[in-house]
PDB file of N, CA and C in Angstrom:
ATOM      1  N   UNK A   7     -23.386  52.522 -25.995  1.00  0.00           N
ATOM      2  CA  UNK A   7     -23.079  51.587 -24.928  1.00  0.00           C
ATOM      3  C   UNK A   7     -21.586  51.610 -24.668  1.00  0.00           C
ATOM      4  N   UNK A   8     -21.756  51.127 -23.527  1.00  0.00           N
ATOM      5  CA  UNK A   8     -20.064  50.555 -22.666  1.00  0.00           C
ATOM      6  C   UNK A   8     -19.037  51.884 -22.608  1.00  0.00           C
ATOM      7  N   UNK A   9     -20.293  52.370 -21.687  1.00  0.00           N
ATOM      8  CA  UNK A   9     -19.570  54.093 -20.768  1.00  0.00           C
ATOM      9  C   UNK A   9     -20.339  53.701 -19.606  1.00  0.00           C
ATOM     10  N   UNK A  10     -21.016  52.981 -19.567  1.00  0.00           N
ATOM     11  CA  UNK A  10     -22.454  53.504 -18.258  1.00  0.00           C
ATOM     12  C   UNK A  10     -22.348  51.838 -17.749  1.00  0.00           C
ATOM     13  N   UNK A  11     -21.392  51.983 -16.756  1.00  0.00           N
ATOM     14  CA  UNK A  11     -21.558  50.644 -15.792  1.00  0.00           C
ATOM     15  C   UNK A  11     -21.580  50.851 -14.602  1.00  0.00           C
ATOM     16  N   UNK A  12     -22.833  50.923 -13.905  1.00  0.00           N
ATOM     17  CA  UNK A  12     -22.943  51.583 -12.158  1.00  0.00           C
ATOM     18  C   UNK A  12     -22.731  50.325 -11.408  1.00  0.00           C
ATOM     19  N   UNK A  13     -22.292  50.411  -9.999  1.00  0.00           N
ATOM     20  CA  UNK A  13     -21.820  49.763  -9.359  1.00  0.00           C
ATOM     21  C   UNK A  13     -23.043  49.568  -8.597  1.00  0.00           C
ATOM     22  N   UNK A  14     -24.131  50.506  -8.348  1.00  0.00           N
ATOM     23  CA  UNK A  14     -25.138  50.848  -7.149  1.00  0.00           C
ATOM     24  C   UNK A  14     -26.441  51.305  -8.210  1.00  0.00           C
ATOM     25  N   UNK A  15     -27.540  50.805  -8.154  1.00  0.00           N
ATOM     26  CA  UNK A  15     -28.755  51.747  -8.749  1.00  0.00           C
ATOM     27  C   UNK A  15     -28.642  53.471  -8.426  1.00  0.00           C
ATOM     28  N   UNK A  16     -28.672  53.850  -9.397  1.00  0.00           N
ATOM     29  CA  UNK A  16     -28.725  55.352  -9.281  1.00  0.00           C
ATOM     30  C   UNK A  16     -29.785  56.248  -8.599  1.00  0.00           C
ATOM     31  N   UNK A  17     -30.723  55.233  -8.364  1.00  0.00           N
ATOM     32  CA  UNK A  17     -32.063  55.900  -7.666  1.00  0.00           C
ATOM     33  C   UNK A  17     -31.598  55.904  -6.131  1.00  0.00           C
ATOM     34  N   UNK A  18     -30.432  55.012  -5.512  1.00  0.00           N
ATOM     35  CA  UNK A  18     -29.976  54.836  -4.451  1.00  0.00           C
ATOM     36  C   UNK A  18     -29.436  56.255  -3.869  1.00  0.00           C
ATOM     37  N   UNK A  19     -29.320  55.790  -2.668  1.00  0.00           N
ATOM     38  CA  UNK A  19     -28.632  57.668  -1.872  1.00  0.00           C
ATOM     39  C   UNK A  19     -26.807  56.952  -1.942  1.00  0.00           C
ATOM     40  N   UNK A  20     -26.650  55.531  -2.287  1.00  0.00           N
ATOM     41  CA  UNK A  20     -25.182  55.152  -2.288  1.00  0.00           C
ATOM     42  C   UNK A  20     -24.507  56.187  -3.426  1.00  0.00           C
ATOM     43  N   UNK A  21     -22.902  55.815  -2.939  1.00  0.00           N
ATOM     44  CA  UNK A  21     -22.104  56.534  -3.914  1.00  0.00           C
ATOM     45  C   UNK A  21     -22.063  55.636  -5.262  1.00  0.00           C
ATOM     46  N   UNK A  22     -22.463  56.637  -6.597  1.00  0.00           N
ATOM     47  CA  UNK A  22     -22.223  55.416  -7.952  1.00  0.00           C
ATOM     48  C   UNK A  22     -21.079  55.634  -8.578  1.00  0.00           C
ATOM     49  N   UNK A  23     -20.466  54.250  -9.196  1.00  0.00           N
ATOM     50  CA  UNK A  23     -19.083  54.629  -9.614  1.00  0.00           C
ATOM     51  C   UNK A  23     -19.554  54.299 -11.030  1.00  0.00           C
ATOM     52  N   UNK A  24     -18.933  55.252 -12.427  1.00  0.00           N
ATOM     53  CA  UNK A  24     -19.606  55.098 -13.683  1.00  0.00           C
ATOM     54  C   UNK A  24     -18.227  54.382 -14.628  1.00  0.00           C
ATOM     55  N   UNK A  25     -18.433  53.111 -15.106  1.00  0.00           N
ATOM     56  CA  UNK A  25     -17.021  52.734 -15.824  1.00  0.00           C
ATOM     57  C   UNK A  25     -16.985  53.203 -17.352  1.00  0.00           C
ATOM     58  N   UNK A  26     -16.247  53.944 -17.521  1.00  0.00           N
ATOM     59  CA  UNK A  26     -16.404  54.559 -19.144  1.00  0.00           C
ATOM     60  C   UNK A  26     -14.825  54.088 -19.767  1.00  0.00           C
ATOM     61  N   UNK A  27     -15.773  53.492 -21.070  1.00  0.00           N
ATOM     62  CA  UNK A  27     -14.397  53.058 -21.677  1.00  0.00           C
ATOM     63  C   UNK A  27     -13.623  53.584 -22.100  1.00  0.00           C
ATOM     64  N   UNK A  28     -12.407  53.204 -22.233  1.00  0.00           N
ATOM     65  CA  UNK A  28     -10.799  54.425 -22.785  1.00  0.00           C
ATOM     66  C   UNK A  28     -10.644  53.468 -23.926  1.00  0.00           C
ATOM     67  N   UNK A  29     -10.727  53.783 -25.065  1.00  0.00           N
ATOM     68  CA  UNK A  29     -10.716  53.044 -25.957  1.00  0.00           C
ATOM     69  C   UNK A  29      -9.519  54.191 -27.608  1.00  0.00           C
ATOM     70  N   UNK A  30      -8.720  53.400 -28.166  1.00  0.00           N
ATOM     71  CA  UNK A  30      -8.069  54.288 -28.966  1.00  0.00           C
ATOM     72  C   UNK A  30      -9.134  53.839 -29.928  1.00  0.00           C
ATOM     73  N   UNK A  31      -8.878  54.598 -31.151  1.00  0.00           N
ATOM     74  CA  UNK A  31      -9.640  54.297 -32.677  1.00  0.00           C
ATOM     75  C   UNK A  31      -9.296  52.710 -33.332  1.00  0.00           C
ATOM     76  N   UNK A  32      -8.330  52.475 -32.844  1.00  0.00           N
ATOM     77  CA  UNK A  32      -7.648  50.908 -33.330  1.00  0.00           C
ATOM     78  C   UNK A  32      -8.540  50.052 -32.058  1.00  0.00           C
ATOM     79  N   UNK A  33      -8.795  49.945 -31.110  1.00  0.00           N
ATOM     80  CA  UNK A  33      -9.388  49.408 -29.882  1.00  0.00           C
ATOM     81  C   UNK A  33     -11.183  49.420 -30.696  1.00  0.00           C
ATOM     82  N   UNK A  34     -11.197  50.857 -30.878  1.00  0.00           N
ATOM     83  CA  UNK A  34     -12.556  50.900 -31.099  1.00  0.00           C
ATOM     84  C   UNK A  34     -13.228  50.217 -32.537  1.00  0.00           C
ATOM     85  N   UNK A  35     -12.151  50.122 -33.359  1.00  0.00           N
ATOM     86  CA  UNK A  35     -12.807  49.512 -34.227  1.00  0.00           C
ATOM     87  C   UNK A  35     -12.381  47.905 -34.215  1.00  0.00           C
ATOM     88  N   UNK A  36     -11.336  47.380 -33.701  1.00  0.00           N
ATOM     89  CA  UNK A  36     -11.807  46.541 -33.046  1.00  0.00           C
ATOM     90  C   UNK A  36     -13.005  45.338 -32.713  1.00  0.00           C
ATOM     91  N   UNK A  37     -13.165  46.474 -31.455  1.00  0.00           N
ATOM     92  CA  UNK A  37     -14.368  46.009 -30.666  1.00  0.00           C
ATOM     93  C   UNK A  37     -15.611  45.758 -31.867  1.00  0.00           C
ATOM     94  N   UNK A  38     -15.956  47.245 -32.549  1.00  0.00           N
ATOM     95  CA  UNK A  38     -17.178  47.139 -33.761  1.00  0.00           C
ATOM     96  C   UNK A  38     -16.745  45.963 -34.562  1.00  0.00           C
ATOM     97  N   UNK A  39     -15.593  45.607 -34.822  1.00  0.00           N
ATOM     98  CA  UNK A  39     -15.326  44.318 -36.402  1.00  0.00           C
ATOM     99  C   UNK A  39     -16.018  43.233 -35.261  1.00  0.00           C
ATOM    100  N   UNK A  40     -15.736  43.080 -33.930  1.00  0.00           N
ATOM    101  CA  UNK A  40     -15.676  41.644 -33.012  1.00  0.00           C
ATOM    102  C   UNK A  40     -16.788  41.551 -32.743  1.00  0.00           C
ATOM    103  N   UNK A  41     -17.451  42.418 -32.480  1.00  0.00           N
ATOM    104  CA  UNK A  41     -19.347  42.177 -32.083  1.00  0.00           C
ATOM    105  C   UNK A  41     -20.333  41.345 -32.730  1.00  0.00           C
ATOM    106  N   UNK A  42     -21.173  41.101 -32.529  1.00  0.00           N
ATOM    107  CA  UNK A  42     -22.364  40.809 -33.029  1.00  0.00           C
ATOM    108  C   UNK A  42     -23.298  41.965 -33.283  1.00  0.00           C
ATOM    109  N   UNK A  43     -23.225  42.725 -32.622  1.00  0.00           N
ATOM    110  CA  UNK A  43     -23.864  43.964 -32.365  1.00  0.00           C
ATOM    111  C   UNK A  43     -23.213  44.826 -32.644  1.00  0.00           C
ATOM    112  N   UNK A  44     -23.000  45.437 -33.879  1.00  0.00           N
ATOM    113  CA  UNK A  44     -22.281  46.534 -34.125  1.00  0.00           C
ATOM    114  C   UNK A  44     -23.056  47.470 -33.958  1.00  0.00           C
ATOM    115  N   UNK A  45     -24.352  47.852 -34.620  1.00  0.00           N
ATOM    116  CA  UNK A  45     -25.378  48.749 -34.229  1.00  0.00           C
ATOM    117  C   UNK A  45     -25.631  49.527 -33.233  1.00  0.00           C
ATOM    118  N   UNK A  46     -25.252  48.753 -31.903  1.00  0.00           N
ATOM    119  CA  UNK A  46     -25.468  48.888 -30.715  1.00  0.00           C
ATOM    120  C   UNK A  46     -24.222  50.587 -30.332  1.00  0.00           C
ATOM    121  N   UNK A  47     -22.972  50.174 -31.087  1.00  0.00           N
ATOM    122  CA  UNK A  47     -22.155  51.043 -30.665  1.00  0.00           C
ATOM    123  C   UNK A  47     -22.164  52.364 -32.015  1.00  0.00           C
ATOM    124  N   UNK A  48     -21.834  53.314 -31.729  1.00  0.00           N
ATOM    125  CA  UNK A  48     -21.754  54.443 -32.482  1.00  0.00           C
ATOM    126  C   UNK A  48     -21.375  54.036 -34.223  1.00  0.00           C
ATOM    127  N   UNK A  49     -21.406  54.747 -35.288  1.00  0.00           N
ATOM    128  CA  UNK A  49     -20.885  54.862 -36.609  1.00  0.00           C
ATOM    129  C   UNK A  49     -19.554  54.670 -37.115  1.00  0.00           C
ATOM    130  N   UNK A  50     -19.133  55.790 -36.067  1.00  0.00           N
ATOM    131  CA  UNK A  50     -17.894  56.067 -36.632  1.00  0.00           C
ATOM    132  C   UNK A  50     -17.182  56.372 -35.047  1.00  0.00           C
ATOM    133  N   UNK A  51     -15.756  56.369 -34.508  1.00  0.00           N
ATOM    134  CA  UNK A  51     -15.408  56.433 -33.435  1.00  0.00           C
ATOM    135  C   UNK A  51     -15.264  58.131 -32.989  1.00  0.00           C
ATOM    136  N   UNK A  52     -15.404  58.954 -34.398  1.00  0.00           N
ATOM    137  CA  UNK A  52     -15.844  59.983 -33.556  1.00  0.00           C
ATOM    138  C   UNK A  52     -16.954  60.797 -32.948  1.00  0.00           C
ATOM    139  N   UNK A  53     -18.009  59.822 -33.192  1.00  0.00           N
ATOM    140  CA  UNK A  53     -19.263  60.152 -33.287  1.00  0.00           C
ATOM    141  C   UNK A  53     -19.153  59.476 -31.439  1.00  0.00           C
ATOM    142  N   UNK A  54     -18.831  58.264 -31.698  1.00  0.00           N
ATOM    143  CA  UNK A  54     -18.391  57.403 -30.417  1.00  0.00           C
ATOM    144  C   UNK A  54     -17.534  58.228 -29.068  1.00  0.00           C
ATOM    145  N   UNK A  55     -16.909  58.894 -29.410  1.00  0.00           N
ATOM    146  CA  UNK A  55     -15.606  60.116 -28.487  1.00  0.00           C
ATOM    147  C   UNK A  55     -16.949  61.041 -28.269  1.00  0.00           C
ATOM    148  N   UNK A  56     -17.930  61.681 -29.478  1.00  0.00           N
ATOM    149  CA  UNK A  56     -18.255  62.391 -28.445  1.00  0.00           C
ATOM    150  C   UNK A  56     -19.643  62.111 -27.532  1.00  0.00           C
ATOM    151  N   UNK A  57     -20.304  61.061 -27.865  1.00  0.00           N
ATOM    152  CA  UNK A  57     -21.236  60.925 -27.239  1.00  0.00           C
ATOM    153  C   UNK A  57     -20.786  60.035 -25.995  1.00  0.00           C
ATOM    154  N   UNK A  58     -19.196  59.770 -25.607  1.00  0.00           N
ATOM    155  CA  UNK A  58     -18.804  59.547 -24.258  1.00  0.00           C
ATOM    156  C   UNK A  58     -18.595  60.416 -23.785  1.00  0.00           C
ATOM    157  N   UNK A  59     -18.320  61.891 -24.409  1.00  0.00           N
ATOM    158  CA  UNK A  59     -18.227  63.448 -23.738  1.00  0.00           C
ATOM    159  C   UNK A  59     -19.003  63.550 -23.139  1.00  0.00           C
ATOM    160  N   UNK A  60     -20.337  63.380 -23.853  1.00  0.00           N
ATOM    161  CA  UNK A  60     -21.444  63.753 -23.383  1.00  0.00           C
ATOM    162  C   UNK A  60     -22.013  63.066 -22.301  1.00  0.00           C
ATOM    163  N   UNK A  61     -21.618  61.631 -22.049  1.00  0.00           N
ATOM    164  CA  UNK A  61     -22.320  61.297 -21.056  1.00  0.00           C
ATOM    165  C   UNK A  61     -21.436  61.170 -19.676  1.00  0.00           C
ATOM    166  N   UNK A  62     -20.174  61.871 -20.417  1.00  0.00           N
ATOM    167  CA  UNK A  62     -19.031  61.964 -19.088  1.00  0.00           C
ATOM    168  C   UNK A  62     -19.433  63.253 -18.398  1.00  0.00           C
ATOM    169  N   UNK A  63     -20.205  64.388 -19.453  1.00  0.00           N
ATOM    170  CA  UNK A  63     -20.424  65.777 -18.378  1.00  0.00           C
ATOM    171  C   UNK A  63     -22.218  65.199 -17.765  1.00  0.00           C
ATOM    172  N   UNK A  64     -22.390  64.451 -18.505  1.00  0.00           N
ATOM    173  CA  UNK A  64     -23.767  64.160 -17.763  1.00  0.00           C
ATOM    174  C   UNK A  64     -23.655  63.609 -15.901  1.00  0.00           C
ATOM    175  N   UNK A  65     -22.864  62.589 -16.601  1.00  0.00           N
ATOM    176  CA  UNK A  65     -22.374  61.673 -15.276  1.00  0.00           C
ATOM    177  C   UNK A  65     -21.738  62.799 -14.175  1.00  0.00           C
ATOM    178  N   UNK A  66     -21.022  63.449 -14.340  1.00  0.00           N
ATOM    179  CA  UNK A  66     -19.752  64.135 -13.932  1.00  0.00           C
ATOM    180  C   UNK A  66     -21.455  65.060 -12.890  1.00  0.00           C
ATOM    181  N   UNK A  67     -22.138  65.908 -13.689  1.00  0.00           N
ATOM    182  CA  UNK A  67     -22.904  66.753 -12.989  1.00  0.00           C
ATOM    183  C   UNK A  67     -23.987  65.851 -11.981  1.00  0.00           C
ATOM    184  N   UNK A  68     -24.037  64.746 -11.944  1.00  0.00           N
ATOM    185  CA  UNK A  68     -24.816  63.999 -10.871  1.00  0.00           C
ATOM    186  C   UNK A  68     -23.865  63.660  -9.813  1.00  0.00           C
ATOM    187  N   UNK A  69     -22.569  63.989  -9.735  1.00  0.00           N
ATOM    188  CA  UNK A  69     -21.946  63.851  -8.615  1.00  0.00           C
ATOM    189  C   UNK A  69     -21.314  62.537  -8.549  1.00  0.00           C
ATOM    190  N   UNK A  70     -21.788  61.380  -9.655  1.00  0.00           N
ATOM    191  CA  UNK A  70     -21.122  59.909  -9.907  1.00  0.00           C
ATOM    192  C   UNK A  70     -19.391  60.359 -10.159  1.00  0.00           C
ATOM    193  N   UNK A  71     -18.654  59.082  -9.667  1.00  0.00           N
ATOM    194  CA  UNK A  71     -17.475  58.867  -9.753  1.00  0.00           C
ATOM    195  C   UNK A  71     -17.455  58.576 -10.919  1.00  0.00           C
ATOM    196  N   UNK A  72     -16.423  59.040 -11.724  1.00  0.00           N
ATOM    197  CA  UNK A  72     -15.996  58.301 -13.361  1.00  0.00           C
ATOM    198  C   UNK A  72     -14.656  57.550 -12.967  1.00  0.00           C
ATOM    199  N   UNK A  73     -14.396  56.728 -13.283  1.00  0.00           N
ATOM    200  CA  UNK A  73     -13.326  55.974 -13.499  1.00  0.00           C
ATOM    201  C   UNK A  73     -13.109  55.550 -14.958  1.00  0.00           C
ATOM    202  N   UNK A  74     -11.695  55.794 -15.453  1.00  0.00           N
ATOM    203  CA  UNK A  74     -11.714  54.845 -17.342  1.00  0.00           C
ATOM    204  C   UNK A  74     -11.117  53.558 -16.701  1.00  0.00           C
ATOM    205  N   UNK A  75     -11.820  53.059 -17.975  1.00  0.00           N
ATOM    206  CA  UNK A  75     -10.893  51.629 -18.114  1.00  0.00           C
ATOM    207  C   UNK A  75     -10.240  50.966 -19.613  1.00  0.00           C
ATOM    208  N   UNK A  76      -9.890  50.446 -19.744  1.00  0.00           N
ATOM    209  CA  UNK A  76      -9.089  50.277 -20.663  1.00  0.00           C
ATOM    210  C   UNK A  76      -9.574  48.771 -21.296  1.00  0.00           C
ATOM    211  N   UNK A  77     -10.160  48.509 -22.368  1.00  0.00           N
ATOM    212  CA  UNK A  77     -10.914  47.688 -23.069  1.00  0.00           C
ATOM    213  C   UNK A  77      -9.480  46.622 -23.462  1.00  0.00           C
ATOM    214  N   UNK A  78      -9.234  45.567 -23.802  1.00  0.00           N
ATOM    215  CA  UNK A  78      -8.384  45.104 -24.871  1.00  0.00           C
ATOM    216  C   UNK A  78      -9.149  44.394 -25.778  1.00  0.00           C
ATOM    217  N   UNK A  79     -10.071  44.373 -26.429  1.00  0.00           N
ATOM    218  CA  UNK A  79     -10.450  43.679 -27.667  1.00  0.00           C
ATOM    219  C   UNK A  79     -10.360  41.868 -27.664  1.00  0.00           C
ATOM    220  N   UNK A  80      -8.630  41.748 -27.897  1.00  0.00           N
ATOM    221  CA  UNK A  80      -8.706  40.713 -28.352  1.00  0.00           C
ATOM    222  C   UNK A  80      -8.570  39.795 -26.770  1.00  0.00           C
ATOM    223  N   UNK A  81      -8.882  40.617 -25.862  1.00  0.00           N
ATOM    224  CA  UNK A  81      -8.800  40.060 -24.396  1.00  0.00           C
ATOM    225  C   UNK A  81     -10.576  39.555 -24.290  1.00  0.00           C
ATOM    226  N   UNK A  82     -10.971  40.563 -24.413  1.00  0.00           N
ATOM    227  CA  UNK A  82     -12.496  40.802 -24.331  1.00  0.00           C
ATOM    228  C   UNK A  82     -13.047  40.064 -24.778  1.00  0.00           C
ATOM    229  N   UNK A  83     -12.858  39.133 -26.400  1.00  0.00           N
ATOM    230  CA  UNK A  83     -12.924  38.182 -27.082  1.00  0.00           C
ATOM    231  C   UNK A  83     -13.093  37.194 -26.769  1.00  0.00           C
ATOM    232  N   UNK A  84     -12.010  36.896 -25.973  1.00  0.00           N
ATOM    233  CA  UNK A  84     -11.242  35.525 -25.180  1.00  0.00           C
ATOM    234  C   UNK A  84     -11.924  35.205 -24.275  1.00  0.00           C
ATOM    235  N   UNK A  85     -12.351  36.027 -23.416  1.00  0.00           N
ATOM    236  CA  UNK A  85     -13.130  35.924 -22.238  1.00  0.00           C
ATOM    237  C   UNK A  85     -14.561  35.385 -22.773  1.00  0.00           C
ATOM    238  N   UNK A  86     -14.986  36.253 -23.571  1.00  0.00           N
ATOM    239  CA  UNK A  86     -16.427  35.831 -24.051  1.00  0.00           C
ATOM    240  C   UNK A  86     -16.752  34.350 -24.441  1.00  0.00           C
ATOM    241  N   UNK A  87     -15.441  33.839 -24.972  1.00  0.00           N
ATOM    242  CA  UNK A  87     -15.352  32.514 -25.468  1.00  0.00           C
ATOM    243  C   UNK A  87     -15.467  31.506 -24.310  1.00  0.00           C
ATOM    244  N   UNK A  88     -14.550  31.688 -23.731  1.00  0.00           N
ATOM    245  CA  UNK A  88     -14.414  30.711 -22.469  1.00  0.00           C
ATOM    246  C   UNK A  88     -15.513  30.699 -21.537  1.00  0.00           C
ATOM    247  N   UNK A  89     -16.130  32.040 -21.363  1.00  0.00           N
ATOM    248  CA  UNK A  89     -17.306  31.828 -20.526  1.00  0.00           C
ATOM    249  C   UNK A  89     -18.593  31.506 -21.342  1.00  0.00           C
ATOM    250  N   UNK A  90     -18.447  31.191 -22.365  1.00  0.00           N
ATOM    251  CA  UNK A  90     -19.861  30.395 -23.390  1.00  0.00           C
ATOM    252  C   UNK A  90     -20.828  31.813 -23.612  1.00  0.00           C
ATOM    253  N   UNK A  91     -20.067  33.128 -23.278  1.00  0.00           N
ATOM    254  CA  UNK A  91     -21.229  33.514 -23.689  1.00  0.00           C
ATOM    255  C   UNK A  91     -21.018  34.439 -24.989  1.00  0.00           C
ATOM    256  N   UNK A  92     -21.918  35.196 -25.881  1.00  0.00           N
ATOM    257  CA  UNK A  92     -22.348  35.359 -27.346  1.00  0.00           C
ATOM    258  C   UNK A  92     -21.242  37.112 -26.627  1.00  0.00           C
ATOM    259  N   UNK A  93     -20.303  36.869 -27.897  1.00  0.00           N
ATOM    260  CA  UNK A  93     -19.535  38.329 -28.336  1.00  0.00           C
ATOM    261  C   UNK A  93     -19.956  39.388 -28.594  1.00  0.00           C
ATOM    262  N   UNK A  94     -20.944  40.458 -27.828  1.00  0.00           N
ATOM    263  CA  UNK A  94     -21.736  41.355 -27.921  1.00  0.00           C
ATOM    264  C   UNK A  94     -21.244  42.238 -27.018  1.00  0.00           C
ATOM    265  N   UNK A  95     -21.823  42.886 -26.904  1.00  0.00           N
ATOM    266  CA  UNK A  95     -21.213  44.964 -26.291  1.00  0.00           C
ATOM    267  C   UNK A  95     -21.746  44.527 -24.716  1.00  0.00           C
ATOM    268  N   UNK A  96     -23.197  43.433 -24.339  1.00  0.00           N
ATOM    269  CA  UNK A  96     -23.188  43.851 -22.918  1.00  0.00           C
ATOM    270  C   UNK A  96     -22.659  42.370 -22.580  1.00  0.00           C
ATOM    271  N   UNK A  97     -21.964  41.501 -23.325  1.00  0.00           N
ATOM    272  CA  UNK A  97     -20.834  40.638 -22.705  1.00  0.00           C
ATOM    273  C   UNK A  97     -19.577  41.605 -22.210  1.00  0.00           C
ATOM    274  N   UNK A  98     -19.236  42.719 -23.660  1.00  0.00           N
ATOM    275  CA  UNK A  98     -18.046  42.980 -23.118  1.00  0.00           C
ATOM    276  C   UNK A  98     -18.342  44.083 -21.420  1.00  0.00           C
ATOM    277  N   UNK A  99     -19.191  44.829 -21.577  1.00  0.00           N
ATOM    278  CA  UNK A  99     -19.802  44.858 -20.248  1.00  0.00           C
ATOM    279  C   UNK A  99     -19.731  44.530 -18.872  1.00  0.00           C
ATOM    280  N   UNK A 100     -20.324  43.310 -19.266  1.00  0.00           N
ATOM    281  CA  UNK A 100     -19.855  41.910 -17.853  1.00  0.00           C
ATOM    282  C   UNK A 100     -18.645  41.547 -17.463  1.00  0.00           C
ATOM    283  N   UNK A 101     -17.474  41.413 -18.870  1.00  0.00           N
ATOM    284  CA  UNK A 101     -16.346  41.659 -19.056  1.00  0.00           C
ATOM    285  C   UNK A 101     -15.548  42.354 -17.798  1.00  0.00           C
ATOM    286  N   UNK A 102     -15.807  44.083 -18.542  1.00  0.00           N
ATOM    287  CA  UNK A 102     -15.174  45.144 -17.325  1.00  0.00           C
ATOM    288  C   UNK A 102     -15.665  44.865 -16.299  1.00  0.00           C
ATOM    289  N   UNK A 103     -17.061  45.025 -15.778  1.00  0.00           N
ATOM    290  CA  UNK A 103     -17.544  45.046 -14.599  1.00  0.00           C
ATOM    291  C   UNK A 103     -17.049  43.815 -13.929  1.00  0.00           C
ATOM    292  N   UNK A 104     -16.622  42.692 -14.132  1.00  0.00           N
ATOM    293  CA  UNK A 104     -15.759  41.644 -13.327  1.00  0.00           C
ATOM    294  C   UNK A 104     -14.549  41.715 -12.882  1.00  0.00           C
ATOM    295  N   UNK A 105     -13.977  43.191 -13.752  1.00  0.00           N
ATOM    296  CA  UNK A 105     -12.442  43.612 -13.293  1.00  0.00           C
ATOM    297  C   UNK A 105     -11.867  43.659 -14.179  1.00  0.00           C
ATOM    298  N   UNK A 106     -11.753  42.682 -15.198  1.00  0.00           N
ATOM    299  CA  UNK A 106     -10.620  41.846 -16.575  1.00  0.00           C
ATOM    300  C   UNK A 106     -10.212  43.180 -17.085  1.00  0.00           C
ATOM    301  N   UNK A 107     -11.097  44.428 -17.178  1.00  0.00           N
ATOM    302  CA  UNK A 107     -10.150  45.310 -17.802  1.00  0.00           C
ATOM    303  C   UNK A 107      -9.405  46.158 -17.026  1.00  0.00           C
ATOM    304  N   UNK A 108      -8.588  46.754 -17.656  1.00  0.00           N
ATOM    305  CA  UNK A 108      -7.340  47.507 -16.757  1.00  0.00           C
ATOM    306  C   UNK A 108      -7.844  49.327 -16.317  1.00  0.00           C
ATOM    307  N   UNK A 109      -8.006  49.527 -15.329  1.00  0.00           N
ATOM    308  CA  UNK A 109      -8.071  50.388 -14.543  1.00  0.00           C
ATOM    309  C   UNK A 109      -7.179  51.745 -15.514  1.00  0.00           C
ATOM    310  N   UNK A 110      -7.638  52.656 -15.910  1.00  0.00           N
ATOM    311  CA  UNK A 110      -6.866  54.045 -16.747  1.00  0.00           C
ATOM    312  C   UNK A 110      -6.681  54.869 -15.222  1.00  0.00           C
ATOM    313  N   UNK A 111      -7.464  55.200 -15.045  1.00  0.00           N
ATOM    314  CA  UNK A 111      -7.938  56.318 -14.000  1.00  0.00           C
ATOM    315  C   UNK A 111      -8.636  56.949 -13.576  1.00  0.00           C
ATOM    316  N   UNK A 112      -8.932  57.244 -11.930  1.00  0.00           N
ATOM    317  CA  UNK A 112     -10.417  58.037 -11.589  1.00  0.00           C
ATOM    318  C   UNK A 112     -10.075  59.425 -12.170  1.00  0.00           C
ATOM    319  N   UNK A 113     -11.217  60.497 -13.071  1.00  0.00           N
ATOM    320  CA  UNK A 113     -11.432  61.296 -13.227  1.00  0.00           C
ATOM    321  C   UNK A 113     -12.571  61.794 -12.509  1.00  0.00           C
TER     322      UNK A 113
END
């Protein structure tokens, strides 16, 4: 999880934009200590790097826009708190997809 945030259903003829996280190894573990759901995200962060490879050449060959974004953890946290809802991978999710995280760059 938290590479694959479409803007548009993919079954659509619209253009989809895919938000994949830019996350360092300090970010990424992080995020795994802050969850509820650690399970949810990869083992180890390089197991994590490459199965965002993988779904960046997946994405990339359907013609979807990739854009990164840039996670902050203890931002991501904060947010979850204030909006009452439970510190999990598809809060932080809701998170990006509202904007709160910072824009890396379209690839």
């Amino acid at each position: 999880m938290g590479a694959r945030e479409y803007s548009s259903d993919p079954g659509d003829d619209e253009d989809v934009t895919v938000l994949m996280w830019k996350l360092s190894a300090d970010q990424w573990r992080a995020i795994r200590d802050a969850v509820e759901d650690p399970s949810v995200l990869c083992k180890t962060y390089k197991e994590w790097v490459a199965r965002e490879r993988r779904h960046r050449k997946q994405h990339a060959s359907k013609g979807y826009t990739i854009r990164e974004v840039v996670v902050d953890p203890a931002k991501a946290v904060a947010w979850c708190k204030r909006q009452g809802a439970p510190v999990n991978v598809k809060s932080f999710s809701r998170y990006v997809l509202g904007g709160h995280a910072l824009a890396a760059r379209a690839i």
